[in-house]
């Protein structure tokens, strides 16, 4: 079938006849990039010593210097090692934030959407209150009260990410709840928790998955922003956001210090979104909406 | 077939070697046809026959990924079907050829007033004719178009949501005709409408077509719709033409066995096959069931009873409250008033305190009735969980005449009929005393409808099951129920044996329903004569 037209991924899902499997370069590249980043994140704690080795003599070397391909910062730390070592905090936190907030959201959003009535009202008002809070301001205040720290920030972001996730899950659940397959399960007198978490939730997977991946990207940016503001990780710790913050002052001497982590944040965020989109499409193709 | 030069100069529509290819093979094999001015050609087929794809190919509205080849000419103006260029279609689509869609509930833009939607077409035509468009001339033209479809001028100021389905389809027709097309393609124009409004809309289409000397291409799954309305008929199956000819000839003496099967499958209202049941004790008695949704009374003191082994139909059009009655009985809605007694026991309102062995429902839509993430096996195992019998998933599948090997599949890998069989198997898993069928065959192809009805009757006989069958289709009632009640706006207006209701309806509403059904039945007036020469099989 050489004459058949190339189909866009969107068409695939609405087409009447299932098409051929095609290699999707966006998704493949994303997987490769994320696998690489994940691997580096795993070994990054071991790099932290090498990354934080200071040498006043080598301060602010430009990229391409011997022994320092990306140059050094004002403390003489190697920017390449710093960036690699910073991968851990850049990746682990956002993943925990996205997964943690979605776990809470699936629990609360499903109950709100399926049970409805008073329960829905209580959860809904709580969500409204949390949504009305200015995220960055709260983060700064909390950091001021409890002291700045990576894990404090992660927990804070989970709480702050949760309300919008709850709304999304609730919307997905209210869409599924009146469907005949749910009512058929009610007719069989299956327990509500079984119907909620075995019937309804799996059918909102594409929605959940897409949002988790979106949130990893947003959390990565948020954590980096907070680190940039000096709230996230402690000063001196290798971290992409921290690097951008510190790199601002020395842009004239070593721009790589700012550009490299910034580009990495963009790339990783994009890769996660592309992958999430792809997985959502694949699930939808299998008849789950 | 005449020579090609004659065809090119001919008025009307000539389509040559229209074919549609999809990513995994041809969807429509090359076919050609002509529709003279003022004449109607019907394309008949079940789902997957390629009839709608053919209609869309003629107006360049194929979904992405499908490609058409061939050509069409309208009044001698020939155009290729293969082009994907939007601009190339601007000359044809919405000018010479207009596609009228099935669902008037979604084909009109909900946030634009009806007048403006008709006005958009009027304006486009006036511009094309280089006429000056003024507010007053536009308003006059819109009102003229509304008058043509027999709607009052004030409809122009209304939003689609303020109109009934039939009125919306009239607005859509007015908008289509405002383009003064030479070819009107109507893709299942009345399938989404109630039976009593269907006839009116179809007659209107016919009138307008004659008056404007348009060629009409009528796409339908329903032979009843085209009998007496189409001059010629093409029967399609899996992208191929299986039979074509004059409508009267095809209906009277079908040559292809598939056409014959379609004719036989058409559920007639006139031959009731279900004998009345000998009196037996009542299993279900629902009395004075009332339900309100906000300020709307959906159900007003409705009552119905079903005896063991009996099938009772609840008939009504959309909005009559027939589904609400079923849902109240099943406990999926909590009624404001009324008692529901099963086997001498009062049932609580709502699902709480109900037992799955009391009653089960088979829903209408085979596509959402099964959990998409579960395999068939898993769905049925869940259904058997609380039943606690010796029944296995294999037994259930066998009961509904399905291959047990289908158990490992997901619902998306089954046909509509197969899914509905699985839904019936699931409903039977807890061994219920009463089975409620809520429009359970309405979304199926006619030939499949027949099979499912036969299955239900067989199950009733084998399991001595009582059934409450909710339907809008009197053909279905005639073929399955021994008694029926008729609901209109939440009130039971008539009750009696099926024969009584179909042959001697008392209430004016029932009369209008029966009339509409007879009119649309191929065994009705227009085809009656033709049927008499139908050879015996």
Short mmCIF file of N, CA and C in Angstrom, two decimals, chain B residues 370-428:
data_model
loop_
_atom_site.label_atom_id
_atom_site.label_comp_id
_atom_site.label_asym_id
_atom_site.label_seq_id
_atom_site.Cartn_x
_atom_site.Cartn_y
_atom_site.Cartn_z
N UNK B 370 -20.49 -1.43 27.65
CA UNK B 370 -19.46 -2.26 28.28
C UNK B 370 -18.28 -1.40 28.68
N UNK B 371 -17.66 -1.75 29.80
CA UNK B 371 -16.49 -1.01 30.26
C UNK B 371 -15.35 -1.18 29.24
N UNK B 372 -14.93 -0.07 28.60
CA UNK B 372 -13.95 -0.18 27.51
C UNK B 372 -12.59 -0.76 27.94
N UNK B 373 -12.24 -0.62 29.22
CA UNK B 373 -10.92 -1.10 29.64
C UNK B 373 -10.91 -2.58 30.00
N UNK B 374 -12.10 -3.16 30.19
CA UNK B 374 -12.16 -4.58 30.56
C UNK B 374 -12.28 -5.46 29.32
N UNK B 375 -11.73 -6.67 29.40
CA UNK B 375 -12.06 -7.65 28.38
C UNK B 375 -13.48 -8.14 28.66
N UNK B 376 -14.07 -8.80 27.67
CA UNK B 376 -15.42 -9.34 27.84
C UNK B 376 -15.45 -10.28 29.03
N UNK B 377 -14.42 -11.12 29.10
CA UNK B 377 -14.26 -12.06 30.19
C UNK B 377 -14.36 -11.39 31.55
N UNK B 378 -13.59 -10.32 31.71
CA UNK B 378 -13.50 -9.59 32.96
C UNK B 378 -14.85 -8.96 33.31
N UNK B 379 -15.52 -8.38 32.29
CA UNK B 379 -16.83 -7.77 32.52
C UNK B 379 -17.82 -8.81 33.05
N UNK B 380 -17.81 -9.97 32.41
CA UNK B 380 -18.77 -10.99 32.80
C UNK B 380 -18.42 -11.61 34.15
N UNK B 381 -17.10 -11.73 34.43
CA UNK B 381 -16.70 -12.26 35.74
C UNK B 381 -17.18 -11.34 36.86
N UNK B 382 -17.07 -10.03 36.62
CA UNK B 382 -17.57 -9.07 37.61
C UNK B 382 -19.07 -9.23 37.81
N UNK B 383 -19.77 -9.50 36.70
CA UNK B 383 -21.22 -9.65 36.79
C UNK B 383 -21.60 -10.89 37.58
N UNK B 384 -20.74 -11.92 37.51
CA UNK B 384 -21.02 -13.18 38.21
C UNK B 384 -20.59 -13.14 39.67
N UNK B 385 -19.76 -12.16 40.02
CA UNK B 385 -19.17 -12.06 41.36
C UNK B 385 -20.17 -12.26 42.48
N UNK B 386 -21.26 -11.44 42.41
CA UNK B 386 -22.21 -11.46 43.51
C UNK B 386 -23.33 -12.47 43.28
N UNK B 387 -23.31 -13.11 42.11
CA UNK B 387 -24.39 -14.05 41.80
C UNK B 387 -24.24 -15.34 42.61
N UNK B 388 -23.01 -15.80 42.74
CA UNK B 388 -22.73 -16.94 43.60
C UNK B 388 -23.25 -18.28 43.10
N UNK B 389 -23.52 -18.40 41.82
CA UNK B 389 -23.99 -19.67 41.28
C UNK B 389 -22.84 -20.49 40.70
N UNK B 390 -23.20 -21.49 39.92
CA UNK B 390 -22.20 -22.33 39.28
C UNK B 390 -21.88 -21.84 37.86
N UNK B 391 -22.61 -20.81 37.43
CA UNK B 391 -22.48 -20.33 36.06
C UNK B 391 -21.07 -19.82 35.78
N UNK B 392 -20.56 -20.13 34.59
CA UNK B 392 -19.26 -19.60 34.19
C UNK B 392 -19.44 -18.60 33.05
N UNK B 393 -18.37 -17.87 32.79
CA UNK B 393 -18.39 -16.90 31.70
C UNK B 393 -18.72 -17.60 30.37
N UNK B 394 -18.14 -18.80 30.19
CA UNK B 394 -18.41 -19.57 28.98
C UNK B 394 -19.89 -19.88 28.82
N UNK B 395 -20.53 -20.26 29.94
CA UNK B 395 -21.96 -20.56 29.89
C UNK B 395 -22.75 -19.35 29.41
N UNK B 396 -22.36 -18.18 29.97
CA UNK B 396 -23.09 -16.95 29.63
C UNK B 396 -22.96 -16.65 28.15
N UNK B 397 -21.72 -16.76 27.63
CA UNK B 397 -21.50 -16.45 26.22
C UNK B 397 -22.27 -17.43 25.33
N UNK B 398 -22.32 -18.67 25.77
CA UNK B 398 -23.04 -19.67 25.01
C UNK B 398 -24.54 -19.37 24.99
N UNK B 399 -25.01 -18.90 26.13
CA UNK B 399 -26.43 -18.57 26.28
C UNK B 399 -26.85 -17.51 25.25
N UNK B 400 -25.97 -16.56 24.96
CA UNK B 400 -26.32 -15.51 24.01
C UNK B 400 -25.73 -15.80 22.63
N UNK B 401 -25.37 -17.06 22.39
CA UNK B 401 -24.91 -17.53 21.09
C UNK B 401 -23.65 -16.81 20.62
N UNK B 402 -22.69 -16.62 21.55
CA UNK B 402 -21.41 -16.04 21.16
C UNK B 402 -20.32 -17.08 21.35
N UNK B 403 -19.29 -16.97 20.51
CA UNK B 403 -18.14 -17.85 20.61
C UNK B 403 -17.38 -17.54 21.91
N UNK B 404 -17.20 -18.53 22.79
CA UNK B 404 -16.48 -18.27 24.06
C UNK B 404 -15.09 -17.67 23.84
N UNK B 405 -14.52 -17.86 22.64
CA UNK B 405 -13.20 -17.30 22.35
C UNK B 405 -13.22 -15.77 22.35
N UNK B 406 -14.41 -15.18 22.22
CA UNK B 406 -14.50 -13.72 22.22
C UNK B 406 -14.20 -13.13 23.59
N UNK B 407 -14.19 -14.01 24.61
CA UNK B 407 -13.99 -13.54 25.97
C UNK B 407 -12.72 -12.75 26.19
N UNK B 408 -11.69 -13.06 25.41
CA UNK B 408 -10.41 -12.39 25.62
C UNK B 408 -10.34 -11.04 24.92
N UNK B 409 -11.40 -10.67 24.20
CA UNK B 409 -11.37 -9.41 23.46
C UNK B 409 -11.86 -8.23 24.29
N UNK B 410 -11.49 -7.04 23.81
CA UNK B 410 -12.03 -5.81 24.39
C UNK B 410 -13.27 -5.41 23.60
N UNK B 411 -14.19 -4.65 24.22
CA UNK B 411 -15.42 -4.27 23.52
C UNK B 411 -15.16 -3.62 22.16
N UNK B 412 -14.06 -2.84 22.06
CA UNK B 412 -13.81 -2.14 20.79
C UNK B 412 -13.53 -3.11 19.65
N UNK B 413 -13.25 -4.37 19.98
CA UNK B 413 -12.98 -5.35 18.93
C UNK B 413 -14.22 -6.15 18.54
N UNK B 414 -15.39 -5.74 19.06
CA UNK B 414 -16.62 -6.46 18.73
C UNK B 414 -17.54 -5.57 17.91
N UNK B 415 -18.45 -6.21 17.19
CA UNK B 415 -19.46 -5.44 16.44
C UNK B 415 -20.56 -5.00 17.39
N UNK B 416 -21.41 -4.10 16.92
CA UNK B 416 -22.51 -3.60 17.74
C UNK B 416 -23.41 -4.73 18.25
N UNK B 417 -23.74 -5.64 17.36
CA UNK B 417 -24.61 -6.75 17.73
C UNK B 417 -23.97 -7.66 18.77
N UNK B 418 -22.66 -7.91 18.59
CA UNK B 418 -21.95 -8.76 19.56
C UNK B 418 -21.90 -8.10 20.93
N UNK B 419 -21.65 -6.77 20.94
CA UNK B 419 -21.61 -6.07 22.22
C UNK B 419 -22.95 -6.15 22.93
N UNK B 420 -24.02 -6.01 22.14
CA UNK B 420 -25.34 -6.05 22.75
C UNK B 420 -25.61 -7.45 23.31
N UNK B 421 -25.10 -8.48 22.63
CA UNK B 421 -25.24 -9.83 23.17
C UNK B 421 -24.49 -9.97 24.49
N UNK B 422 -23.28 -9.40 24.55
CA UNK B 422 -22.52 -9.45 25.80
C UNK B 422 -23.29 -8.72 26.90
N UNK B 423 -23.90 -7.57 26.53
CA UNK B 423 -24.67 -6.81 27.52
C UNK B 423 -25.84 -7.64 28.04
N UNK B 424 -26.45 -8.42 27.16
CA UNK B 424 -27.55 -9.29 27.60
C UNK B 424 -27.00 -10.39 28.52
N UNK B 425 -25.84 -10.95 28.16
CA UNK B 425 -25.22 -11.98 28.98
C UNK B 425 -24.91 -11.43 30.37
N UNK B 426 -24.39 -10.22 30.40
CA UNK B 426 -24.06 -9.60 31.69
C UNK B 426 -25.32 -9.42 32.53
N UNK B 427 -26.40 -8.99 31.86
CA UNK B 427 -27.65 -8.76 32.58
C UNK B 427 -28.21 -10.07 33.13
N UNK B 428 -27.95 -11.17 32.41
CA UNK B 428 -28.51 -12.45 32.84
C UNK B 428 -27.65 -13.11 33.92
#
